[in-house]
């Protein structure tokens, strides 16, 4: 009977086992590309092989890091490396380290669709420090059981393959001088593999993947998730926005200014402001806001509100994460992916955010978010931006309304918020962040499901339920004395992430979010659609202008209602490129903002099926200049703590 085992010396066995782990890591790339083909650009088989071969460098670096201890244990120039107990400890080190490496890469196959980028250390921190980590992992395991099964199968294959070799001591033993030489040789090779490059310069880095791809989305096929986590481990270095200088200060000042003089003294109107941030409430779900003209009938109440409001037809989310979007709305500056403000060294910067500024003028401030304290750092972001009172799941105080995953169901939370606002001292600024339109899209068990159009656990049902919660909120609020003195700003944390595999999943359509300004007591135009293109971080400055804020302040966002407004929507996409959206054209810049990479006429090609060829339109060059000035100003202010007028 043929046994699939062989005997080898410790160095040969080590190299064999390292190769097994490396090959398995390399092969998981094909599963990643297949599952996310619609997102990463569906490369041909030939192109996929080319990208995979370029990915070997990144795989080698990750495998070297995860196997560094195993390699060190096997190259020590001492005889005890052949001891039976020592060999078993070495086996377990190999199995544990490589199982973790493979589990990370396989687990990110479905998770990538939520973030649009390979995992970074900040993603890991956001997940593992969340107070609901147990339920999050449990739901993830239920929804993506196949990823867990695949991970278990690949790890079992790793263990089986590693046991095919049996380490034997050489006869005669290796001389000490030779053993020391091999120790130095293999140690040096491991160091070079971990560094990823020979010679001068920084070690192999995440942006290096951009040099081997022909299309930016293919970057994530070249990379692997363990490598990206390792290269982003240093929070102070990885979760920063490097300061970028692209033009002289006087040129920048001629293009834009983050200094807002405020309205004339005495113009301030002591009106309440209520921001409603709809979880996953992309504009395409709302008939009145759909940029494609699609009618789904999901949110009839929000449609009706929009018909009596001032609506911005083109508002662009700066991030694909809830934390990033909430940061933009509440602080007035973007959190471009994969940047997390509260996990960055800037989180103690002084901010001229609306809540902080208005609190200084006597406004009461409250933030409503039915999740546990610390969930994705959103309540900490609210506190840092000036909200002194935080109502989370614990403060809500009734877990009978807990959805079992994220937080308090939107419908009972709507009633709570409407009642609680009546207890605040006027004027007040409050923000309610909904939760129910997030996977797994559950609704309370006792609800009559016949009221829903779409199937159970679908994103459409989640939005239907949230719309019913909004109807309840406004019906209760309308009976209270503070209602007519209130301006409601309705938006979303990010664009819709549930159009996977459809033309609607392009950056232009997906990144649109609502920006609806509703003032039942007057003072804001009703039934008006403004076709200006604005960014999510413009909402803060626009909100301040709505009440005639009459003091100077700093905000990199602009007042979208100003007659002098000249801006575009801007976000950062996978691969580090910036997307800049105008009324006609949409451009991608190069990651360094040095040039226009692609141009689309999104007025005629809304799904961005083909970039324009030939000479770049003059407006596209203006859009590039806007992006350069914006990012230079923003990164300088962020790095030098100049996001407040006190630092001007």
C-alpha positions as a printed NumPy array, in Angstrom:
array([[  0.   ,   0.   ,   0.   ],
       [  1.402,   3.408,  -1.013],
       [  1.566,   5.897,   1.825],
       [  1.527,   9.574,   0.896],
       [  4.283,  10.474,   3.347],
       [  7.992,  11.063,   3.093],
       [ 10.909,  11.684,   5.415],
       [ 13.13 ,  14.705,   5.214],
       [ 15.566,  16.776,   7.173],
       [ 14.355,  19.704,   9.237],
       [ 15.237,  22.311,   6.578],
       [ 13.549,  20.453,   3.722],
       [ 10.47 ,  19.757,   5.852],
       [ 10.298,  23.425,   6.861],
       [ 10.498,  24.589,   3.25 ],
       [  7.843,  22.059,   2.221],
       [  5.434,  23.192,   4.919],
       [  6.057,  26.852,   4.166],
       [  5.322,  26.131,   0.489],
       [  2.041,  24.4  ,   1.43 ],
       [  0.847,  27.47 ,   3.347],
       [  1.996,  29.821,   0.595],
       [  0.261,  27.869,  -2.176],
       [ -3.006,  27.666,  -0.23 ],
       [ -2.899,  31.419,   0.416],
       [ -2.229,  32.012,  -3.274],
       [ -5.111,  29.761,  -4.351],
       [ -7.657,  31.529,  -2.136],
       [ -7.167,  34.556,  -4.393],
       [ -9.109,  32.762,  -7.128],
       [-12.078,  32.257,  -4.806],
       [-11.915,  35.952,  -3.89 ],
       [-11.881,  36.999,  -7.549],
       [-14.718,  34.627,  -8.463],
       [-17.049,  35.671,  -5.637],
       [-16.352,  39.373,  -6.117],
       [-16.08 ,  39.326,  -9.909],
       [-18.736,  42.   , -10.364],
       [-16.919,  44.322,  -7.953],
       [-13.299,  43.778,  -8.97 ],
       [-13.998,  43.983, -12.668],
       [-14.36 ,  40.366, -13.854],
       [-10.8  ,  39.876, -15.151],
       [-10.347,  37.273, -17.885],
       [ -8.655,  34.02 , -16.946],
       [ -5.442,  35.17 , -18.577],
       [ -5.54 ,  38.485, -16.744],
       [ -6.416,  36.735, -13.493],
       [ -3.374,  34.495, -13.826],
       [ -1.182,  37.51 , -14.527],
       [ -2.525,  39.347, -11.492],
       [ -2.124,  36.228,  -9.353],
       [  1.502,  35.852, -10.353],
       [  2.136,  39.459,  -9.367],
       [  0.399,  38.678,  -6.098],
       [  3.044,  36.097,  -5.16 ],
       [  5.256,  38.866,  -3.707],
       [  2.465,  40.003,  -1.412],
       [  1.618,  36.405,  -0.469],
       [  5.27 ,  35.654,   0.249],
       [  5.49 ,  38.633,   2.597],
       [  2.334,  37.661,   4.482],
       [  3.398,  34.012,   4.726],
       [  6.859,  35.021,   5.978],
       [  5.36 ,  37.108,   8.775],
       [  2.893,  34.44 ,   9.847],
       [  5.592,  31.741,   9.72 ],
       [  8.439,  33.727,  11.265],
       [  8.2  ,  31.918,  14.615],
       [  7.838,  28.518,  12.954],
       [ 10.877,  29.167,  10.763],
       [ 12.929,  30.413,  13.715],
       [ 12.09 ,  27.276,  15.697],
       [ 13.27 ,  25.066,  12.856],
       [ 16.529,  26.802,  11.958],
       [ 18.012,  27.077,  15.431],
       [ 21.505,  25.502,  15.245],
       [ 20.899,  23.129,  18.152],
       [ 20.161,  19.431,  18.369],
       [ 16.958,  19.814,  20.403],
       [ 15.1  ,  20.833,  17.25 ],
       [ 14.722,  17.082,  16.631],
       [ 13.218,  16.416,  20.053],
       [  9.773,  14.78 ,  19.76 ],
       [  8.026,  17.247,  22.084],
       [  9.746,  20.196,  20.413],
       [  8.584,  18.895,  17.031],
       [  4.988,  18.721,  18.253],
       [  5.153,  22.31 ,  19.586],
       [  6.56 ,  23.385,  16.219],
       [  3.65 ,  21.649,  14.466],
       [  1.109,  23.499,  16.568],
       [  2.799,  26.848,  15.99 ],
       [  2.641,  26.159,  12.251],
       [ -1.01 ,  25.095,  12.328],
       [ -2.226,  27.981,  14.497],
       [ -0.369,  30.749,  12.651],
       [ -1.251,  29.548,   9.173],
       [ -4.847,  28.74 ,  10.078],
       [ -5.226,  32.341,  11.213],
       [ -3.639,  33.625,   8.006],
       [ -5.905,  31.54 ,   5.772],
       [ -9.016,  32.272,   7.865],
       [ -8.433,  36.019,   7.478],
       [ -8.093,  35.755,   3.716],
       [-11.112,  33.494,   3.291],
       [-13.261,  35.491,   5.724],
       [-12.595,  38.655,   3.751],
       [-14.004,  37.095,   0.576],
       [-17.596,  38.052,   1.501],
       [-16.66 ,  40.874,   3.9  ],
       [-14.888,  42.757,   1.1  ],
       [-18.27 ,  43.64 ,  -0.375],
       [-19.093,  45.695,   2.718],
       [-15.902,  47.763,   2.676],
       [-14.797,  47.824,  -0.959],
       [-11.198,  47.203,   0.102],
       [ -9.098,  44.457,   1.604],
       [ -9.161,  44.377,   5.399],
       [ -7.072,  46.919,   7.28 ],
       [ -6.135,  46.911,  10.952],
       [ -8.665,  49.668,  11.596],
       [-11.398,  47.37 ,  10.229],
       [-10.283,  44.653,  12.64 ],
       [-10.31 ,  47.093,  15.557],
       [-13.734,  48.4  ,  14.609],
       [-15.145,  44.876,  14.564],
       [-13.369,  43.381,  17.573],
       [-13.933,  46.388,  19.841],
       [-17.629,  46.549,  19.04 ],
       [-19.747,  45.78 ,  22.066],
       [-21.959,  43.473,  19.977],
       [-19.07 ,  41.417,  18.605],
       [-20.705,  38.105,  19.556],
       [-23.943,  38.728,  17.685],
       [-22.082,  40.25 ,  14.726],
       [-19.89 ,  37.165,  14.298],
       [-22.877,  34.895,  14.836],
       [-24.914,  36.623,  12.148],
       [-21.934,  36.675,   9.796],
       [-21.487,  32.938,  10.325],
       [-25.158,  32.308,   9.612],
       [-25.215,  34.44 ,   6.461],
       [-21.885,  33.255,   5.1  ],
       [-21.697,  29.733,   6.468],
       [-20.03 ,  28.602,   3.273],
       [-17.022,  30.839,   4.036],
       [-16.648,  29.189,   7.437],
       [-17.016,  25.754,   5.845],
       [-14.469,  26.625,   3.166],
       [-12.087,  27.956,   5.789],
       [-12.406,  24.754,   7.806],
       [-11.795,  22.647,   4.697],
       [ -8.715,  24.62 ,   3.665],
       [ -7.291,  24.47 ,   7.197],
       [ -7.92 ,  20.715,   7.284],
       [ -6.067,  20.43 ,   3.98 ],
       [ -3.205,  22.461,   5.448],
       [ -2.917,  20.111,   8.432],
       [ -3.188,  16.993,   6.261],
       [ -0.573,  18.181,   3.791],
       [  1.823,  19.274,   6.532],
       [  1.668,  15.82 ,   8.112],
       [  2.845,  14.173,   4.893],
       [  6.435,  14.924,   5.892],
       [  8.273,  13.333,   8.809],
       [ 11.348,  15.095,  10.17 ],
       [ 14.373,  12.886,  10.673],
       [ 17.703,  13.768,  12.239],
       [ 20.635,  13.657,   9.787],
       [ 23.33 ,  11.051,  10.078],
       [ 25.935,  12.252,  10.82 ],
       [ 24.626,  15.414,  12.549],
       [ 25.096,  18.777,  10.834],
       [ 28.24 ,  20.47 ,  12.038],
       [ 27.763,  23.559,  14.171],
       [ 29.469,  25.862,  11.675],
       [ 27.17 ,  24.632,   8.883],
       [ 24.097,  24.888,  11.15 ],
       [ 24.95 ,  28.487,  12.048],
       [ 25.447,  29.27 ,   8.364],
       [ 22.029,  27.818,   7.524],
       [ 20.516,  29.789,  10.409],
       [ 21.909,  33.026,   8.995],
       [ 20.878,  32.079,   5.428],
       [ 17.277,  31.172,   6.222],
       [ 16.943,  34.028,   8.699],
       [ 18.115,  36.487,   6.061],
       [ 15.803,  35.066,   3.407],
       [ 12.874,  35.275,   5.827],
       [ 13.694,  38.91 ,   6.577],
       [ 13.836,  39.716,   2.852],
       [ 10.518,  37.949,   2.291],
       [  8.926,  39.926,   5.111],
       [ 10.315,  43.156,   3.705],
       [  9.078,  42.257,   0.222],
       [ 11.812,  44.063,  -1.634],
       [ 15.575,  44.009,  -1.955],
       [ 17.628,  47.176,  -1.773],
       [ 16.802,  50.677,  -0.662],
       [ 13.359,  52.143,  -0.202],
       [ 10.451,  51.291,   2.021],
       [  9.245,  47.69 ,   2.346],
       [  6.625,  46.371,  -0.048],
       [  3.473,  48.391,   0.609],
       [ -0.22 ,  48.248,  -0.235],
       [ -0.002,  50.975,  -2.935],
       [  2.648,  48.936,  -4.784],
       [ -0.165,  46.773,  -6.134],
       [ -1.255,  49.717,  -8.288],
       [  1.874,  49.417, -10.414],
       [  0.951,  45.995, -11.811],
       [ -2.736,  46.459, -12.669],
       [ -4.408,  47.854, -15.753],
       [ -7.67 ,  48.607, -13.942],
       [ -7.798,  50.018, -10.414],
       [-10.356,  47.469,  -9.047],
       [ -7.873,  44.676,  -9.858],
       [ -5.622,  45.925,  -7.06 ],
       [ -7.523,  43.788,  -4.582],
       [ -6.922,  40.69 ,  -6.669],
       [ -3.191,  41.263,  -6.383],
       [ -3.316,  41.924,  -2.645],
       [ -4.249,  39.564,   0.149],
       [ -5.962,  40.519,   3.395],
       [ -3.296,  39.3  ,   5.877],
       [ -0.725,  41.461,   4.077],
       [ -2.997,  44.532,   4.243],
       [ -3.621,  44.034,   7.955],
       [  0.095,  43.644,   8.66 ],
       [  1.015,  46.748,   6.681],
       [ -1.603,  48.808,   8.532],
       [ -0.83 ,  47.613,  12.064],
       [  0.728,  50.884,  13.17 ],
       [ -2.388,  52.969,  13.804],
       [ -0.465,  56.228,  13.988],
       [  1.021,  55.576,  10.587],
       [ -1.733,  53.606,   8.887],
       [ -4.833,  55.518,   9.976],
       [ -3.655,  58.937,   8.927],
       [ -4.254,  61.237,   6.001],
       [ -0.771,  62.263,   4.815],
       [ -0.47 ,  65.956,   4.156],
       [ -0.464,  66.615,   0.413],
       [  0.889,  69.762,  -1.213],
       [  0.004,  70.223,  -4.872],
       [ -0.147,  73.996,  -5.321],
       [  1.052,  77.253,  -3.735],
       [ -1.038,  78.719,  -0.912],
       [ -2.216,  81.685,  -2.989],
       [ -3.42 ,  79.395,  -5.773],
       [ -5.278,  77.273,  -3.237],
       [ -6.905,  80.362,  -1.708],
       [ -8.163,  81.432,  -5.128],
       [ -9.902,  78.08 ,  -5.605],
       [-11.452,  77.451,  -2.184],
       [-11.538,  78.478,   1.462],
       [-12.543,  76.538,   4.554],
       [-12.996,  79.751,   6.516],
       [-16.673,  80.729,   6.74 ],
       [-17.349,  84.287,   7.987],
       [-20.91 ,  83.428,   9.016],
       [-24.035,  85.459,   8.481],
       [-24.199,  89.105,   9.602],
       [-24.271,  89.511,  13.371],
       [-27.763,  89.124,  14.774],
       [-28.986,  86.959,  11.894],
       [-29.15 ,  83.739,  13.885],
       [-32.618,  82.198,  14.184],
       [-33.142,  80.054,  17.271],
       [-34.693,  77.112,  15.494],
       [-34.344,  73.437,  16.317],
       [-32.423,  71.121,  13.997],
       [-33.08 ,  67.397,  13.746],
       [-30.753,  65.359,  11.546],
       [-31.987,  61.913,  10.555],
       [-29.276,  59.611,   9.207],
       [-30.828,  56.57 ,   7.532],
       [-28.737,  53.437,   7.711],
       [-27.962,  52.24 ,   4.158],
       [-30.491,  54.736,   2.823],
       [-29.001,  55.23 ,  -0.62 ],
       [-30.858,  57.708,  -2.826],
       [-31.609,  55.02 ,  -5.4  ],
       [-34.039,  53.36 ,  -2.971],
       [-36.201,  56.508,  -2.842],
       [-38.359,  57.121,  -5.915],
       [-38.211,  60.919,  -5.639],
       [-34.399,  60.814,  -5.407],
       [-33.509,  58.026,  -7.843],
       [-30.887,  59.279, -10.301],
       [-31.849,  56.51 , -12.735],
       [-35.578,  57.236, -12.524],
       [-36.291,  53.751, -11.153],
       [-39.528,  53.4  ,  -9.183],
       [-39.502,  50.783,  -6.414],
       [-42.176,  52.051,  -4.029],
       [-40.047,  51.241,  -0.989],
       [-40.276,  54.499,   0.938],
       [-43.583,  56.231,   0.136],
       [-43.482,  58.367,   3.265],
       [-40.003,  59.726,   2.552],
       [-41.156,  60.334,  -1.017],
       [-44.036,  62.418,   0.315],
       [-41.746,  64.403,   2.636],
       [-39.383,  65.08 ,  -0.272],
       [-42.286,  66.569,  -2.229],
       [-42.632,  69.275,   0.444],
       [-38.921,  69.892,   0.954],
       [-35.815,  71.396,  -0.519],
       [-34.029,  68.442,  -2.084],
       [-30.5  ,  68.171,  -3.453],
       [-30.681,  65.789,  -6.376],
       [-26.992,  64.872,  -6.299],
       [-25.409,  64.367,  -2.882],
       [-22.348,  62.122,  -2.816],
       [-21.348,  59.983,   0.17 ],
       [-17.685,  60.223,   1.085],
       [-17.458,  56.699,   2.522],
       [-18.924,  53.205,   2.31 ],
       [-18.931,  52.808,   6.092],
       [-21.444,  53.989,   8.675],
       [-18.694,  55.494,  10.788],
       [-17.279,  57.439,   7.846],
       [-20.651,  58.809,   6.799],
       [-21.653,  59.77 ,  10.332],
       [-18.347,  61.592,  10.75 ],
       [-18.968,  63.616,   7.586],
       [-22.531,  64.609,   8.525],
       [-21.76 ,  65.529,  12.14 ],
       [-18.34 ,  67.154,  11.762],
       [-18.298,  68.715,   8.291],
       [-15.214,  66.94 ,   6.996],
       [-14.896,  63.667,   5.089],
       [-13.715,  60.322,   6.4  ],
       [-12.521,  58.92 ,   3.1  ],
       [-12.192,  55.125,   3.103],
       [-10.399,  53.481,   4.833],
       [ -9.838,  56.363,   7.299],
       [-11.535,  56.12 ,  10.725],
       [-11.532,  59.403,  12.598],
       [-12.019,  58.065,  16.129],
       [ -9.219,  55.516,  15.661],
       [ -6.847,  58.141,  14.286],
       [ -4.344,  60.414,  16.046],
       [ -6.572,  63.378,  15.101],
       [ -9.477,  62.337,  17.304],
       [ -8.646,  65.033,  19.864],
       [ -8.596,  67.845,  17.305],
       [-10.799,  70.853,  17.987],
       [-13.729,  70.791,  15.563],
       [-16.083,  73.532,  14.445],
       [-18.909,  71.026,  14.112],
       [-22.53 ,  72.243,  14.226],
       [-23.324,  70.634,  17.582],
       [-20.268,  72.155,  19.27 ],
       [-20.811,  75.606,  17.765],
       [-24.518,  75.704,  18.543],
       [-24.049,  74.341,  22.06 ],
       [-21.871,  77.401,  22.735],
       [-24.833,  79.583,  21.717],
       [-27.321,  77.8  ,  23.967],
       [-28.597,  74.904,  21.856],
       [-29.306,  71.631,  23.634],
       [-27.563,  68.635,  21.982],
       [-28.621,  64.974,  21.877],
       [-27.58 ,  62.028,  19.717],
       [-29.894,  58.999,  19.351],
       [-28.379,  55.677,  18.29 ],
       [-30.023,  52.485,  19.466],
       [-26.86 ,  50.359,  19.417],
       [-24.615,  49.431,  22.3  ],
       [-22.12 ,  51.982,  23.501],
       [-19.031,  51.883,  21.305],
       [-20.668,  50.221,  18.325],
       [-18.378,  51.11 ,  15.413],
       [-17.231,  54.177,  17.397],
       [-20.255,  56.137,  16.196],
       [-21.429,  57.389,  19.574],
       [-17.843,  58.426,  20.401],
       [-17.787,  60.359,  17.12 ],
       [-21.004,  62.117,  18.144],
       [-19.547,  63.042,  21.513],
       [-16.327,  64.324,  19.916],
       [-18.397,  66.487,  17.567],
       [-20.226,  68.212,  20.403],
       [-23.242,  66.092,  21.354],
       [-23.281,  66.113,  25.154],
       [-26.128,  63.637,  25.625],
       [-25.982,  60.219,  23.973],
       [-29.01 ,  57.918,  23.895],
       [-27.802,  54.412,  23.081],
       [-29.311,  50.981,  23.641],
       [-28.528,  51.06 ,  27.357],
       [-30.071,  54.505,  27.793],
       [-33.143,  53.402,  25.851],
       [-33.552,  50.812,  28.584],
       [-35.907,  48.211,  27.096],
       [-34.3  ,  45.243,  25.37 ],
       [-37.676,  43.863,  24.387],
       [-37.232,  46.158,  21.369],
       [-33.699,  44.922,  20.607],
       [-33.338,  43.452,  17.116],
       [-30.935,  40.781,  18.332],
       [-28.062,  42.076,  16.222],
       [-27.467,  45.811,  16.047],
       [-29.78 ,  47.804,  18.247],
       [-33.304,  48.963,  18.979],
       [-35.762,  48.476,  16.133],
       [-36.485,  51.724,  14.271],
       [-40.246,  51.73 ,  14.874],
       [-40.158,  51.85 ,  18.698],
       [-37.069,  54.059,  18.547],
       [-39.016,  56.537,  16.405],
       [-41.616,  56.94 ,  19.128],
       [-38.933,  57.269,  21.793],
       [-37.064,  59.982,  19.861],
       [-40.243,  61.951,  19.122],
       [-41.254,  61.924,  22.802],
       [-37.762,  62.598,  24.116],
       [-37.248,  65.634,  21.87 ],
       [-40.193,  67.193,  23.646],
       [-38.249,  67.089,  26.915],
       [-35.286,  69.065,  25.548],
       [-34.727,  72.745,  26.125],
       [-35.326,  74.719,  22.93 ],
       [-33.567,  75.397,  20.712],
       [-31.889,  72.028,  20.267],
       [-29.847,  70.165,  17.691],
       [-30.363,  66.417,  17.643],
       [-29.331,  63.554,  15.403],
       [-31.096,  60.211,  15.087],
       [-29.183,  57.428,  13.374],
       [-31.51 ,  54.578,  12.36 ],
       [-30.346,  50.928,  12.389],
       [-32.977,  48.611,  10.888],
       [-32.012,  48.902,   7.209],
       [-28.808,  46.976,   7.89 ],
       [-28.376,  43.27 ,   7.305],
       [-29.858,  40.922,   8.404],
       [-32.84 ,  43.297,   7.758],
       [-35.063,  41.866,  10.462],
       [-38.386,  43.284,  11.64 ],
       [-40.142,  42.525,  14.952],
       [-41.602,  39.024,  15.128],
       [-45.078,  40.284,  15.984],
       [-45.425,  42.42 ,  12.851],
       [-47.998,  41.633,  10.204],
       [-45.744,  40.773,   7.274],
       [-48.555,  41.354,   4.767],
       [-47.787,  45.079,   4.96 ],
       [-44.46 ,  44.494,   3.199],
       [-43.974,  44.239,  -0.536],
       [-40.599,  42.533,  -0.501],
       [-39.404,  39.215,   0.955],
       [-38.153,  38.554,   4.446],
       [-34.524,  39.47 ,   5.261],
       [-34.142,  41.521,   2.081],
       [-32.65 ,  45.036,   2.087],
       [-35.869,  46.251,   0.488],
       [-37.886,  45.066,   3.48 ],
       [-35.448,  46.789,   5.808],
       [-36.027,  50.085,   3.978],
       [-39.804,  49.562,   3.965],
       [-39.714,  49.102,   7.739],
       [-37.543,  52.19 ,   8.282],
       [-39.945,  54.237,   6.145],
       [-42.821,  53.136,   8.373],
       [-40.737,  54.201,  11.379],
       [-40.192,  57.63 ,   9.805],
       [-43.945,  57.97 ,   9.272],
       [-44.537,  57.2  ,  12.938],
       [-41.872,  59.649,  14.047],
       [-43.28 ,  62.545,  12.046],
       [-46.888,  61.802,  12.973],
       [-45.961,  61.955,  16.682],
       [-43.635,  64.927,  16.263],
       [-46.293,  66.94 ,  14.416],
       [-48.472,  66.992,  17.551],
       [-45.777,  68.627,  19.683],
       [-45.127,  72.346,  20.196],
       [-41.491,  72.213,  19.047],
       [-42.381,  70.768,  15.625],
       [-43.094,  73.971,  13.657],
       [-39.894,  75.551,  14.96 ],
       [-37.773,  72.679,  13.657],
       [-35.757,  72.088,  10.491],
       [-35.383,  68.413,   9.605],
       [-32.379,  67.288,   7.574],
       [-32.762,  63.757,   6.22 ],
       [-29.743,  61.962,   4.76 ],
       [-27.904,  58.612,   4.928],
       [-24.642,  57.242,   6.26 ],
       [-23.538,  55.848,   2.908],
       [-24.844,  54.888,  -0.484],
       [-26.529,  51.599,  -1.138],
       [-24.336,  48.496,  -0.913],
       [-26.958,  45.975,  -1.956],
       [-26.948,  46.28 ,  -5.749],
       [-24.281,  43.608,  -6.104],
       [-23.947,  42.242,  -9.613],
       [-26.195,  44.882, -11.189],
       [-25.451,  48.026, -13.213],
       [-26.633,  50.04 , -10.186],
       [-23.474,  49.001,  -8.326],
       [-21.31 ,  51.57 , -10.137],
       [-19.664,  54.356,  -8.176],
       [-21.919,  57.061,  -9.623],
       [-25.307,  55.537,  -8.797],
       [-24.285,  53.766,  -5.613],
       [-22.672,  56.806,  -3.968],
       [-25.785,  59.009,  -4.177],
       [-27.527,  59.633,  -0.849],
       [-30.547,  61.743,   0.165],
       [-30.177,  65.349,   1.291],
       [-33.69 ,  66.492,   2.129],
       [-34.397,  69.697,   4.08 ],
       [-37.937,  69.824,   5.498],
       [-39.209,  72.785,   7.503],
       [-42.93 ,  72.409,   8.353],
       [-42.972,  75.887,   9.908],
       [-41.603,  77.556,   6.782],
       [-38.383,  79.37 ,   6.114],
       [-37.127,  76.795,   3.59 ],
       [-38.342,  76.41 ,   0.028],
       [-40.757,  73.529,  -0.442],
       [-41.082,  71.22 ,  -3.405],
       [-37.785,  72.432,  -4.874],
       [-35.118,  70.171,  -6.354],
       [-31.649,  71.717,  -6.51 ],
       [-29.467,  70.143,  -9.192],
       [-26.186,  71.218,  -7.611],
       [-23.793,  68.36 ,  -6.897],
       [-22.682,  68.429,  -3.272],
       [-20.726,  66.201,  -0.933],
       [-21.87 ,  64.568,   2.279],
       [-19.52 ,  66.777,   4.301],
       [-21.279,  69.881,   2.894],
       [-24.348,  69.047,   4.996],
       [-22.849,  70.524,   8.184],
       [-22.086,  73.982,   6.749],
       [-25.438,  74.018,   4.95 ],
       [-27.207,  73.226,   8.227],
       [-25.528,  76.156,   9.958],
       [-26.605,  78.487,   7.155],
       [-30.217,  77.346,   7.564],
       [-30.4  ,  78.989,  10.994],
       [-28.273,  81.991,   9.997],
       [-25.272,  81.103,  12.138],
       [-23.626,  84.482,  12.667],
       [-20.081,  83.742,  13.824],
       [-16.972,  82.715,  11.85 ],
       [-16.143,  79.023,  11.728],
       [-14.01 ,  76.513,   9.837],
       [-15.463,  73.705,   7.767],
       [-13.939,  72.017,   4.739],
       [-17.514,  71.4  ,   3.669],
       [-19.291,  74.211,   1.835],
       [-22.666,  75.889,   2.24 ],
       [-24.578,  74.298,  -0.633],
       [-27.222,  77.063,  -0.442],
       [-24.755,  79.875,  -0.987],
       [-25.016,  81.83 ,  -4.238],
       [-21.241,  81.507,  -4.544],
       [-21.235,  77.713,  -4.201],
       [-18.997,  76.064,  -6.783],
       [-18.281,  72.509,  -5.895],
       [-18.506,  68.865,  -6.782],
       [-19.106,  65.57 ,  -5.077],
       [-15.888,  63.86 ,  -4.005],
       [-15.031,  60.474,  -2.505],
       [-12.066,  58.139,  -2.444],
       [-12.492,  54.791,  -4.129],
       [-10.822,  51.441,  -3.863],
       [ -7.218,  51.676,  -5.001],
       [ -6.772,  55.181,  -3.631],
       [ -8.212,  57.044,  -6.605],
       [-10.577,  59.951,  -6.028],
       [-13.903,  60.127,  -7.81 ],
       [-15.181,  63.629,  -8.532],
       [-18.772,  64.013,  -9.685],
       [-20.238,  67.007, -11.487],
       [-23.515,  67.791, -13.202],
       [-22.267,  66.263, -16.452],
       [-18.916,  64.582, -16.025],
       [-17.522,  62.149, -13.496],
       [-13.783,  61.699, -13.273],
       [-11.349,  59.402, -11.522],
       [ -8.04 ,  60.935, -10.567],
       [ -4.78 ,  59.057, -10.213],
       [ -4.097,  58.117,  -6.56 ],
       [ -1.554,  60.945,  -6.256],
       [ -4.083,  63.44 ,  -7.678],
       [ -1.569,  64.321, -10.352],
       [ -3.813,  63.692, -13.353],
       [ -7.226,  62.666, -14.613],
       [ -7.29 ,  58.881, -14.925],
       [-10.737,  58.339, -16.481],
       [-13.607,  60.569, -17.606],
       [-17.266,  59.561, -17.953],
       [-20.159,  61.542, -19.324],
       [-22.576,  60.436, -16.596],
       [-25.305,  62.635, -17.989],
       [-25.417,  60.267, -20.984],
       [-23.784,  57.161, -19.45 ],
       [-25.219,  56.965, -15.943],
       [-23.949,  53.419, -15.353],
       [-20.416,  54.366, -16.421],
       [-20.188,  51.669, -19.043],
       [-17.317,  53.223, -21.006],
       [-14.861,  56.077, -20.32 ],
       [-14.5  ,  58.866, -22.836],
       [-11.627,  58.603, -25.264],
       [ -9.436,  61.383, -26.601],
       [ -8.782,  64.818, -25.165],
       [ -9.867,  65.444, -21.607],
       [-12.744,  68.001, -21.464],
       [-11.848,  71.329, -19.89 ],
       [-14.462,  70.843, -17.154],
       [-12.775,  67.567, -16.175],
       [ -9.54 ,  69.493, -15.647],
       [-11.434,  71.994, -13.479],
       [-12.764,  69.044, -11.45 ],
       [ -9.225,  67.741, -10.989],
       [ -8.132,  71.171,  -9.784],
       [-11.03 ,  71.221,  -7.326],
       [ -9.993,  67.812,  -5.948],
       [ -6.35 ,  68.844,  -5.634],
       [ -7.247,  72.011,  -3.738],
       [ -9.77 ,  70.24 ,  -1.522],
       [ -7.462,  67.411,  -0.486],
       [ -4.505,  69.747,   0.08 ],
       [ -6.568,  72.036,   2.301],
       [ -8.257,  69.181,   4.155],
       [ -5.106,  67.161,   4.876],
       [ -3.205,  70.23 ,   6.04 ],
       [ -5.995,  71.231,   8.424],
       [ -6.401,  67.691,   9.722],
       [ -2.686,  67.213,  10.381],
       [ -2.148,  70.629,  11.989],
       [ -5.342,  70.745,  14.091],
       [ -6.802,  73.626,  12.094],
       [-10.42 ,  72.492,  11.828],
       [-11.565,  75.249,  14.156],
       [-11.602,  79.034,  13.873],
       [ -9.62 ,  79.237,  17.127],
       [ -6.59 ,  77.959,  15.202],
       [ -6.935,  80.39 ,  12.28 ]])
